[in-house]
CSV table of C-alpha atoms and ligand atoms in Angstrom, one decimal:
chain,number,residue,atom,x,y,z
A,1,MET,CA,0.0,0.0,0.0
A,2,LYS,CA,1.2,3.5,-0.9
A,3,ALA,CA,1.8,5.8,2.1
A,4,VAL,CA,-0.3,9.0,2.2
A,5,ARG,CA,2.8,11.1,2.7
A,6,SER,CA,4.7,12.0,-0.5
A,7,ILE,CA,8.1,13.6,-0.3
A,8,PRO,CA,9.6,14.4,-3.7
A,9,LEU,CA,13.3,14.1,-4.4
A,10,ALA,CA,13.7,17.6,-5.8
A,11,GLY,CA,11.8,20.5,-7.4
A,12,PRO,CA,12.1,24.1,-8.2
A,13,VAL,CA,11.3,26.8,-5.6
A,14,LEU,CA,10.0,29.9,-7.5
A,15,ASN,CA,9.3,32.3,-4.7
A,16,GLY,CA,11.0,35.5,-5.9
A,17,ASN,CA,10.4,37.8,-8.9
A,18,GLU,CA,10.1,34.9,-11.4
A,19,ARG,CA,6.4,35.4,-12.0
A,20,LYS,CA,6.6,39.2,-12.3
A,21,TYR,CA,9.5,39.0,-14.8
A,22,VAL,CA,7.8,36.3,-16.9
A,23,MET,CA,4.5,38.3,-17.0
A,24,ASP,CA,6.6,41.2,-18.2
A,25,CYS,CA,7.9,39.1,-21.2
A,26,ILE,CA,4.3,38.2,-22.1
A,27,ASP,CA,2.9,41.7,-21.6
A,28,THR,CA,5.7,43.2,-23.8
A,29,GLY,CA,5.8,40.4,-26.4
A,30,TRP,CA,9.5,39.7,-25.7
A,31,ILE,CA,9.2,35.9,-25.5
A,32,SER,CA,11.9,34.7,-27.8
A,33,SER,CA,15.7,34.8,-27.5
A,34,ASN,CA,16.1,38.6,-27.7
A,35,GLY,CA,15.2,40.8,-24.7
A,36,LYS,CA,16.5,42.4,-21.6
A,37,TYR,CA,16.3,39.4,-19.3
A,38,VAL,CA,18.7,37.4,-21.4
A,39,ASN,CA,21.3,40.2,-21.1
A,40,GLU,CA,20.7,40.8,-17.4
A,41,PHE,CA,20.7,37.2,-16.5
A,42,GLU,CA,24.1,36.7,-18.3
A,43,GLN,CA,25.6,39.8,-16.7
A,44,LYS,CA,24.4,38.9,-13.2
A,45,PHE,CA,25.6,35.3,-13.6
A,46,ALA,CA,29.0,36.5,-14.7
A,47,GLN,CA,29.1,38.6,-11.6
A,48,PHE,CA,28.0,35.7,-9.4
A,49,CYS,CA,30.9,33.6,-10.8
A,50,GLY,CA,33.4,36.4,-10.9
A,51,VAL,CA,34.1,36.0,-14.6
A,52,ASP,CA,34.2,38.3,-17.6
A,53,HIS,CA,31.8,36.5,-19.8
A,54,ALA,CA,28.6,34.4,-19.3
A,55,LEU,CA,26.7,33.0,-22.2
A,56,SER,CA,23.2,31.6,-21.7
A,57,CYS,CA,22.1,28.7,-23.8
A,58,ALA,CA,19.3,26.1,-24.3
A,59,ASN,CA,20.5,23.6,-21.6
A,60,GLY,CA,23.4,22.2,-19.7
A,61,THR,CA,24.3,19.7,-22.4
A,62,VAL,CA,24.8,22.2,-25.2
A,63,ALA,CA,26.7,24.3,-22.7
A,64,LEU,CA,29.3,21.5,-22.9
A,65,HIS,CA,29.0,21.1,-26.6
A,66,LEU,CA,29.7,24.8,-27.5
A,67,PRO,CA,33.2,25.1,-25.8
A,68,LEU,CA,34.3,21.7,-27.3
A,69,LEU,CA,33.3,23.1,-30.7
A,70,ALA,CA,35.0,26.4,-30.0
A,71,TYR,CA,38.2,24.5,-29.1
A,72,GLY,CA,37.9,22.7,-32.4
A,73,VAL,CA,37.5,19.2,-30.9
A,74,GLY,CA,36.8,16.6,-33.5
A,75,ALA,CA,37.5,13.0,-34.7
A,76,GLY,CA,40.6,11.5,-33.3
A,77,ASP,CA,40.7,13.7,-30.3
A,78,GLU,CA,40.4,12.4,-26.8
A,79,ILE,CA,38.7,14.2,-23.9
A,80,LEU,CA,39.1,13.0,-20.4
A,81,VAL,CA,35.8,12.7,-18.5
A,82,PRO,CA,34.9,11.1,-15.2
A,83,THR,CA,33.2,7.7,-15.5
A,84,PHE,CA,31.0,8.7,-12.5
A,85,THR,CA,28.8,11.5,-13.9
A,86,TYR,CA,25.5,12.2,-15.6
A,87,ILE,CA,25.7,11.0,-19.2
A,88,ALA,CA,25.5,14.5,-20.8
A,89,THR,CA,29.2,15.0,-19.9
A,90,ALA,CA,30.3,12.1,-22.2
A,91,ASN,CA,27.6,12.7,-24.8
A,92,ALA,CA,28.8,16.3,-25.5
A,93,VAL,CA,32.2,14.8,-26.5
A,94,LYS,CA,30.6,12.2,-28.8
A,95,TYR,CA,28.6,15.0,-30.6
A,96,CYS,CA,32.0,16.3,-31.7
A,97,GLY,CA,33.0,12.9,-33.1
A,98,ALA,CA,35.7,12.8,-30.4
A,99,THR,CA,36.3,10.0,-27.9
A,100,PRO,CA,35.5,10.4,-24.2
A,101,VAL,CA,38.3,8.7,-22.2
A,102,LEU,CA,36.9,7.7,-18.8
A,103,VAL,CA,38.7,8.3,-15.5
A,104,ASP,CA,37.8,6.7,-12.1
A,105,CYS,CA,36.9,8.8,-9.1
A,106,GLU,CA,38.3,9.5,-5.7
A,107,PRO,CA,36.8,7.6,-2.7
A,108,ASP,CA,36.1,10.8,-0.7
A,109,THR,CA,34.8,13.4,-3.1
A,110,TRP,CA,33.5,10.9,-5.7
A,111,ASN,CA,35.0,13.2,-8.3
A,112,MET,CA,37.7,12.7,-11.0
A,113,ASP,CA,40.9,11.3,-9.4
A,114,PRO,CA,43.8,13.6,-10.4
A,115,GLN,CA,46.4,10.8,-10.4
A,116,LYS,CA,44.3,8.4,-12.5
A,117,LEU,CA,43.6,11.3,-14.8
A,118,GLU,CA,47.3,11.7,-15.5
A,119,GLU,CA,47.6,8.0,-16.3
A,120,LYS,CA,45.0,8.3,-19.1
A,121,ILE,CA,46.7,11.1,-21.0
A,122,THR,CA,47.9,10.2,-24.5
A,123,ALA,CA,49.3,12.1,-27.5
A,124,ASN,CA,45.7,12.5,-28.7
A,125,THR,CA,44.4,14.1,-25.4
A,126,LYS,CA,43.1,17.6,-26.0
A,127,GLY,CA,41.3,18.5,-22.8
A,128,ILE,CA,39.5,17.6,-19.6
A,129,ILE,CA,35.9,17.9,-18.6
A,130,VAL,CA,35.8,17.8,-14.8
A,131,VAL,CA,32.5,17.4,-13.0
A,132,HIS,CA,31.6,18.7,-9.5
A,133,LEU,CA,29.3,15.8,-8.6
A,134,TYR,CA,26.2,16.3,-6.5
A,135,GLY,CA,27.6,19.8,-5.6
A,136,HIS,CA,30.9,18.7,-4.1
A,137,PRO,CA,33.8,20.4,-6.0
A,138,ALA,CA,36.5,18.2,-7.6
A,139,ASN,CA,40.1,18.6,-6.5
A,140,MET,CA,40.7,21.5,-8.9
A,141,GLU,CA,44.1,22.4,-7.5
A,142,GLN,CA,45.6,19.0,-8.5
A,143,ILE,CA,43.6,18.8,-11.8
A,144,MET,CA,44.7,22.2,-12.9
A,145,LYS,CA,48.4,21.2,-12.2
A,146,VAL,CA,48.0,18.1,-14.4
A,147,ALA,CA,46.3,20.2,-17.1
A,148,LYS,CA,49.1,22.8,-17.2
A,149,LYS,CA,51.8,20.2,-17.2
A,150,HIS,CA,50.3,18.6,-20.3
A,151,ASN,CA,48.9,21.7,-21.9
A,152,LEU,CA,45.2,20.6,-21.8
A,153,PHE,CA,42.1,22.8,-21.6
A,154,VAL,CA,39.8,22.3,-18.6
A,155,ILE,CA,36.0,22.6,-18.8
A,156,GLU,CA,34.3,22.5,-15.4
A,157,ASP,CA,30.9,20.8,-15.7
A,158,ALA,CA,29.3,22.7,-12.8
A,159,ALA,CA,25.7,21.7,-13.8
A,160,GLU,CA,25.1,20.4,-10.2
A,161,ALA,CA,27.3,22.9,-8.3
A,162,HIS,CA,26.3,26.5,-8.7
A,163,GLY,CA,28.0,28.4,-5.8
A,164,ALA,CA,30.3,25.5,-4.7
A,165,GLU,CA,33.9,26.5,-4.0
A,166,CYS,CA,37.5,25.1,-3.9
A,167,ASN,CA,39.8,26.9,-1.5
A,168,GLY,CA,37.4,29.9,-1.6
A,169,GLN,CA,37.3,30.1,-5.4
A,170,ILE,CA,33.9,29.6,-6.9
A,171,VAL,CA,33.4,26.8,-9.5
A,172,GLY,CA,33.0,27.8,-13.1
A,173,SER,CA,35.8,30.4,-12.6
A,174,ILE,CA,38.7,28.0,-12.0
A,175,GLY,CA,39.1,26.1,-15.3
A,176,ASP,CA,39.2,27.7,-18.7
A,177,VAL,CA,35.4,27.3,-19.1
A,178,GLY,CA,32.5,26.6,-16.7
A,179,THR,CA,29.2,25.1,-17.7
A,180,PHE,CA,25.9,25.1,-15.7
A,181,SER,CA,22.4,23.6,-16.1
A,182,PHE,CA,19.1,25.1,-15.0
A,183,PHE,CA,17.0,22.0,-15.5
A,184,GLY,CA,14.0,21.7,-13.2
A,185,ASN,CA,15.7,19.8,-10.4
A,186,LYS,CA,19.0,21.7,-10.4
A,187,ILE,CA,20.1,24.3,-7.7
A,188,ILE,CA,18.3,27.1,-9.6
A,189,SER,CA,16.2,26.5,-12.6
A,190,THR,CA,14.8,28.1,-15.8
A,191,GLY,CA,12.8,24.9,-16.7
A,192,GLU,CA,15.4,24.0,-19.3
A,193,GLY,CA,18.5,26.1,-19.7
A,194,GLY,CA,22.2,26.4,-19.4
A,195,MET,CA,25.1,28.9,-18.9
A,196,ILE,CA,28.7,29.0,-20.0
A,197,THR,CA,31.3,31.1,-18.0
A,198,THR,CA,34.8,32.1,-19.1
A,199,ASN,CA,37.5,34.8,-18.9
A,200,ASN,CA,38.6,34.0,-22.5
A,201,LYS,CA,37.2,36.6,-24.8
A,202,GLU,CA,38.2,34.9,-28.0
A,203,LEU,CA,36.5,31.7,-26.9
A,204,ALA,CA,33.4,33.6,-25.7
A,205,ASP,CA,33.1,35.3,-29.2
A,206,LYS,CA,33.4,31.9,-30.9
A,207,MET,CA,30.8,30.3,-28.7
A,208,ARG,CA,28.4,33.2,-29.2
A,209,LEU,CA,28.8,32.8,-33.0
A,210,LEU,CA,28.1,29.1,-32.8
A,211,ARG,CA,25.2,29.5,-30.5
A,212,GLY,CA,23.4,31.8,-33.0
A,213,GLN,CA,23.6,29.7,-36.2
A,214,GLY,CA,27.0,31.2,-37.0
A,215,MET,CA,25.6,34.6,-38.1
A,216,ASP,CA,28.2,37.3,-38.5
A,217,PRO,CA,27.7,39.7,-35.7
A,218,LYS,CA,28.5,42.7,-38.0
A,219,ARG,CA,26.4,41.5,-41.1
A,220,ARG,CA,22.9,40.2,-40.5
A,221,TYR,CA,22.0,37.0,-42.3
A,222,TRP,CA,25.6,36.4,-43.5
A,223,PHE,CA,27.0,33.1,-42.2
A,224,GLU,CA,30.7,32.2,-42.2
A,225,VAL,CA,30.4,28.8,-40.4
A,226,VAL,CA,27.9,26.1,-39.7
A,227,GLY,CA,26.4,27.1,-36.4
A,228,TYR,CA,23.6,25.9,-34.1
A,229,ASN,CA,20.5,27.3,-32.5
A,230,TYR,CA,21.4,26.8,-28.9
A,231,ARG,CA,19.8,30.0,-27.6
A,232,MET,CA,17.9,30.6,-24.3
A,233,THR,CA,14.6,32.5,-24.5
A,234,ASN,CA,13.9,35.7,-22.7
A,235,MET,CA,11.2,33.9,-20.7
A,236,GLN,CA,13.6,31.3,-19.4
A,237,ALA,CA,16.1,34.1,-18.6
A,238,ALA,CA,13.3,36.0,-16.7
A,239,ILE,CA,12.8,33.0,-14.5
A,240,GLY,CA,16.6,32.6,-14.2
A,241,LEU,CA,17.0,36.2,-13.1
A,242,GLY,CA,14.3,35.8,-10.4
A,243,GLN,CA,16.1,32.6,-9.2
A,244,LEU,CA,19.6,34.2,-9.3
A,245,GLU,CA,18.5,37.2,-7.2
A,246,ASN,CA,17.8,34.7,-4.4
A,247,ILE,CA,20.6,32.2,-5.0
A,248,GLU,CA,22.2,32.9,-1.6
A,249,TRP,CA,18.9,32.0,0.0
A,250,HIS,CA,18.6,28.8,-2.1
A,251,LEU,CA,22.2,27.8,-1.1
A,252,ASP,CA,21.7,28.6,2.6
A,253,LYS,CA,18.5,26.5,2.7
A,254,ARG,CA,20.2,23.6,1.0
A,255,ARG,CA,23.1,23.8,3.4
A,256,SER,CA,20.8,23.8,6.4
A,257,VAL,CA,18.9,20.8,5.0
A,258,ALA,CA,22.2,19.0,4.5
A,259,ASN,CA,23.4,19.9,8.0
A,260,ASN,CA,20.1,18.6,9.4
A,261,TYR,CA,20.6,15.2,7.6
A,262,ILE,CA,24.2,15.0,8.8
A,263,GLU,CA,23.1,15.4,12.4
A,264,LEU,CA,20.3,12.9,12.0
A,265,PHE,CA,22.5,10.3,10.4
A,266,ALA,CA,25.6,10.8,12.7
A,267,PRO,CA,24.6,8.2,15.2
A,268,TYR,CA,24.3,5.6,12.4
A,269,SER,CA,27.7,6.0,10.8
A,270,GLU,CA,28.3,2.3,10.9
A,271,TRP,CA,25.3,1.9,8.7
A,272,PHE,CA,25.5,4.8,6.3
A,273,THR,CA,27.6,7.8,5.6
A,274,ILE,CA,26.9,11.0,3.7
A,275,GLN,CA,29.1,12.3,0.9
A,276,PRO,CA,31.4,14.4,3.1
A,277,GLU,CA,32.5,18.1,2.6
A,278,LEU,CA,36.3,18.2,2.6
A,279,SER,CA,38.1,20.9,4.5
A,280,TRP,CA,39.1,22.9,1.3
A,281,ALA,CA,35.7,22.5,-0.3
A,282,LYS,CA,32.3,24.3,-0.1
A,283,HIS,CA,29.6,21.9,-1.0
A,284,SER,CA,26.5,23.4,-2.7
A,285,TYR,CA,24.4,20.3,-1.8
A,286,TRP,CA,22.5,19.8,-5.0
A,287,MET,CA,21.6,16.3,-3.7
A,288,VAL,CA,22.4,14.8,-0.3
A,289,SER,CA,23.9,11.4,-1.1
A,290,ILE,CA,24.0,8.4,1.2
A,291,LEU,CA,26.4,5.5,1.1
A,292,LEU,CA,25.3,2.2,2.7
A,293,GLN,CA,28.0,0.5,4.7
A,294,ALA,CA,28.8,-3.2,5.0
A,295,LYS,CA,26.7,-3.6,8.2
A,296,VAL,CA,23.5,-3.0,6.2
A,297,LYS,CA,22.2,-6.3,4.9
A,298,ILE,CA,19.3,-5.1,2.8
A,299,SER,CA,20.3,-4.2,-0.8
A,300,ARG,CA,20.3,-0.6,-1.9
A,301,ASP,CA,17.5,-1.3,-4.5
A,302,ASP,CA,15.3,-3.1,-2.0
A,303,LEU,CA,15.7,-0.3,0.5
A,304,MET,CA,14.8,2.3,-2.1
A,305,LYS,CA,11.6,0.3,-2.9
A,306,LEU,CA,10.6,0.2,0.7
A,307,LEU,CA,11.2,3.9,1.0
A,308,ASP,CA,9.0,4.5,-2.1
A,309,GLU,CA,6.2,2.6,-0.3
A,310,ASP,CA,6.7,5.0,2.6
A,311,GLY,CA,6.2,7.9,0.2
A,312,ILE,CA,9.8,8.9,0.1
A,313,GLU,CA,11.3,9.4,-3.4
A,314,THR,CA,14.9,8.5,-3.7
A,315,ARG,CA,17.3,7.9,-6.6
A,316,PRO,CA,20.2,5.6,-7.1
A,317,LEU,CA,23.6,7.3,-7.6
A,318,PHE,CA,24.5,7.6,-11.3
A,319,TYR,CA,25.5,4.4,-13.1
A,320,PRO,CA,29.2,4.8,-14.2
A,321,MET,CA,29.6,5.5,-17.9
A,322,HIS,CA,31.8,2.4,-18.4
A,323,GLN,CA,28.9,0.1,-17.4
A,324,MET,CA,26.4,1.4,-20.0
A,325,PRO,CA,26.1,0.5,-23.7
A,326,PRO,CA,27.2,3.8,-25.3
A,327,TYR,CA,30.4,4.0,-23.3
A,328,TYR,CA,31.0,0.4,-22.3
A,329,ASP,CA,34.6,-0.2,-21.4
A,330,THR,CA,36.4,-3.1,-19.6
A,331,ASP,CA,39.1,-1.0,-17.9
A,332,ASN,CA,39.0,-1.1,-14.1
A,333,TYR,CA,37.0,1.6,-12.3
A,334,PRO,CA,36.8,0.1,-8.8
A,335,VAL,CA,35.9,3.3,-6.9
A,336,ALA,CA,33.1,4.3,-9.2
A,337,ASP,CA,31.7,0.7,-9.3
A,338,ASP,CA,31.7,0.6,-5.5
A,339,VAL,CA,30.2,4.0,-4.7
A,340,SER,CA,27.6,3.8,-7.4
A,341,ALA,CA,26.4,0.4,-6.3
A,342,ARG,CA,26.0,1.4,-2.6
A,343,GLY,CA,24.7,5.0,-2.8
A,344,PHE,CA,21.4,6.8,-3.3
A,345,ASN,CA,20.1,10.4,-3.1
A,346,VAL,CA,17.6,11.4,-0.5
A,347,PRO,CA,15.1,14.3,-1.0
A,348,THR,CA,17.0,17.6,-1.1
A,349,ASN,CA,15.2,20.7,-1.8
A,350,ALA,CA,14.9,24.2,-0.2
A,351,LEU,CA,11.4,23.6,1.3
A,352,LEU,CA,12.1,20.2,2.9
A,353,SER,CA,10.9,20.4,6.6
A,354,GLU,CA,12.6,19.1,9.6
A,355,MET,CA,9.6,16.8,10.2
A,356,ASP,CA,10.1,15.3,6.7
A,357,MET,CA,13.8,14.8,7.4
A,358,ASN,CA,13.1,13.1,10.7
A,359,TYR,CA,10.6,10.8,9.0
A,360,ILE,CA,13.1,10.0,6.2
A,361,CYS,CA,15.9,9.1,8.6
A,362,GLU,CA,13.5,7.1,10.9
A,363,ARG,CA,12.3,5.0,7.9
A,364,ILE,CA,15.8,4.3,6.6
A,365,VAL,CA,16.9,3.2,10.0
A,366,PHE,CA,13.8,1.1,10.5
A,367,HIS,CA,14.2,-0.8,7.3
A,368,CYS,CA,17.9,-1.4,7.8
A,369,LYS,CA,17.2,-2.8,11.3
A,370,ALA,CA,14.2,-4.9,10.2
A,371,ASN,CA,16.1,-6.4,7.3
A,372,GLY,CA,19.6,-6.7,8.8
O,401,PLP,C1,22.1,18.0,-15.5
O,401,PLP,C2,23.5,17.8,-15.9
O,401,PLP,C3,24.0,18.1,-17.2
O,401,PLP,C4,23.0,18.5,-18.3
O,401,PLP,O1,22.2,19.5,-18.1
O,401,PLP,P1,20.8,19.6,-19.0
O,401,PLP,O2,20.4,21.0,-18.7
O,401,PLP,O3,19.9,18.5,-18.4
O,401,PLP,O4,21.1,19.4,-20.4
O,401,PLP,C5,25.3,18.0,-17.5
O,401,PLP,N1,26.2,17.5,-16.6
O,401,PLP,C6,25.8,17.1,-15.4
O,401,PLP,C7,26.8,16.6,-14.4
O,401,PLP,C8,24.4,17.3,-15.0
O,401,PLP,O5,24.1,16.9,-13.8
């Protein structure tokens, strides 16, 4: 029997000026990809990340495709990506005809392991896409060192990590390029949407050209290259601006939700642990993620099924790329295999109440004890 209570995993919280700005788009007719909200959202996002250029685009996947195109990535090139990520990271490389070369993750951050990264570099390696998984930043200090040593570009896939920091530096401003997603379940949302950040003007100009079908900025309807329509609409940007105005509130709420979970689960650390926040890192807590320990006898999937019956929506951690058909690979990725098999996400959103969190923790503990 389904429980009466229903706690969703995630969802947007649109409690600022979003409605007002969208109504303004409709009232003025500026609903397509020109308009003041696009410019203002880009400017404010650049400020938020402390970078010179921010380019809005249709979603977080094309936000990865555009910089790869601008770098001229194509057939024969290899791009290093973590195996433990959302599939869009690897797909963007494939769209260019290049090969994503997978790298295992670290046991603590669950992000790309800098040492294993270096082992995978070949003469064909052109760049690195590093992911800040679930909002915990990757070890950028070490990754940037490896990149400099081998002259590789670094794209930060920060789709899940708006506002996260490494040693006080905000993600999206550390590598050569940062990319973000505003899908409905991300830290802030525009429905569908994405953003690219960079301090490289030449690269920004190239990406702008490719984003708008390749139209010459000085000569309308004259096209020098094959481009794409990867633009964001003014309505999406209107929602995005409303969200961005409140981003510190969203981040604070997520942090307090995470802290509450950490406190609730602390007495059960033999049973399950939460993806930690390392001393040099500021987690943005896109999704609080739990790892089952050896003491728990029930399987991860059975536990998730019981929680679903309790009205608690959870989600398994991502399947590593090397396990799935498009990127199947028989190299060894022991850390990604292990973490992915034992972990799941618990509801993480700004409006989650303490009562809900108490209930979630209580049910998880109950099922582990009853089935142990
Ligand atoms: C969500 C996500 C993307 C893709 O963003 P979309 O807006 O859904 O296209 C890319 N990379 C990671 C790590 C993501 O979580």
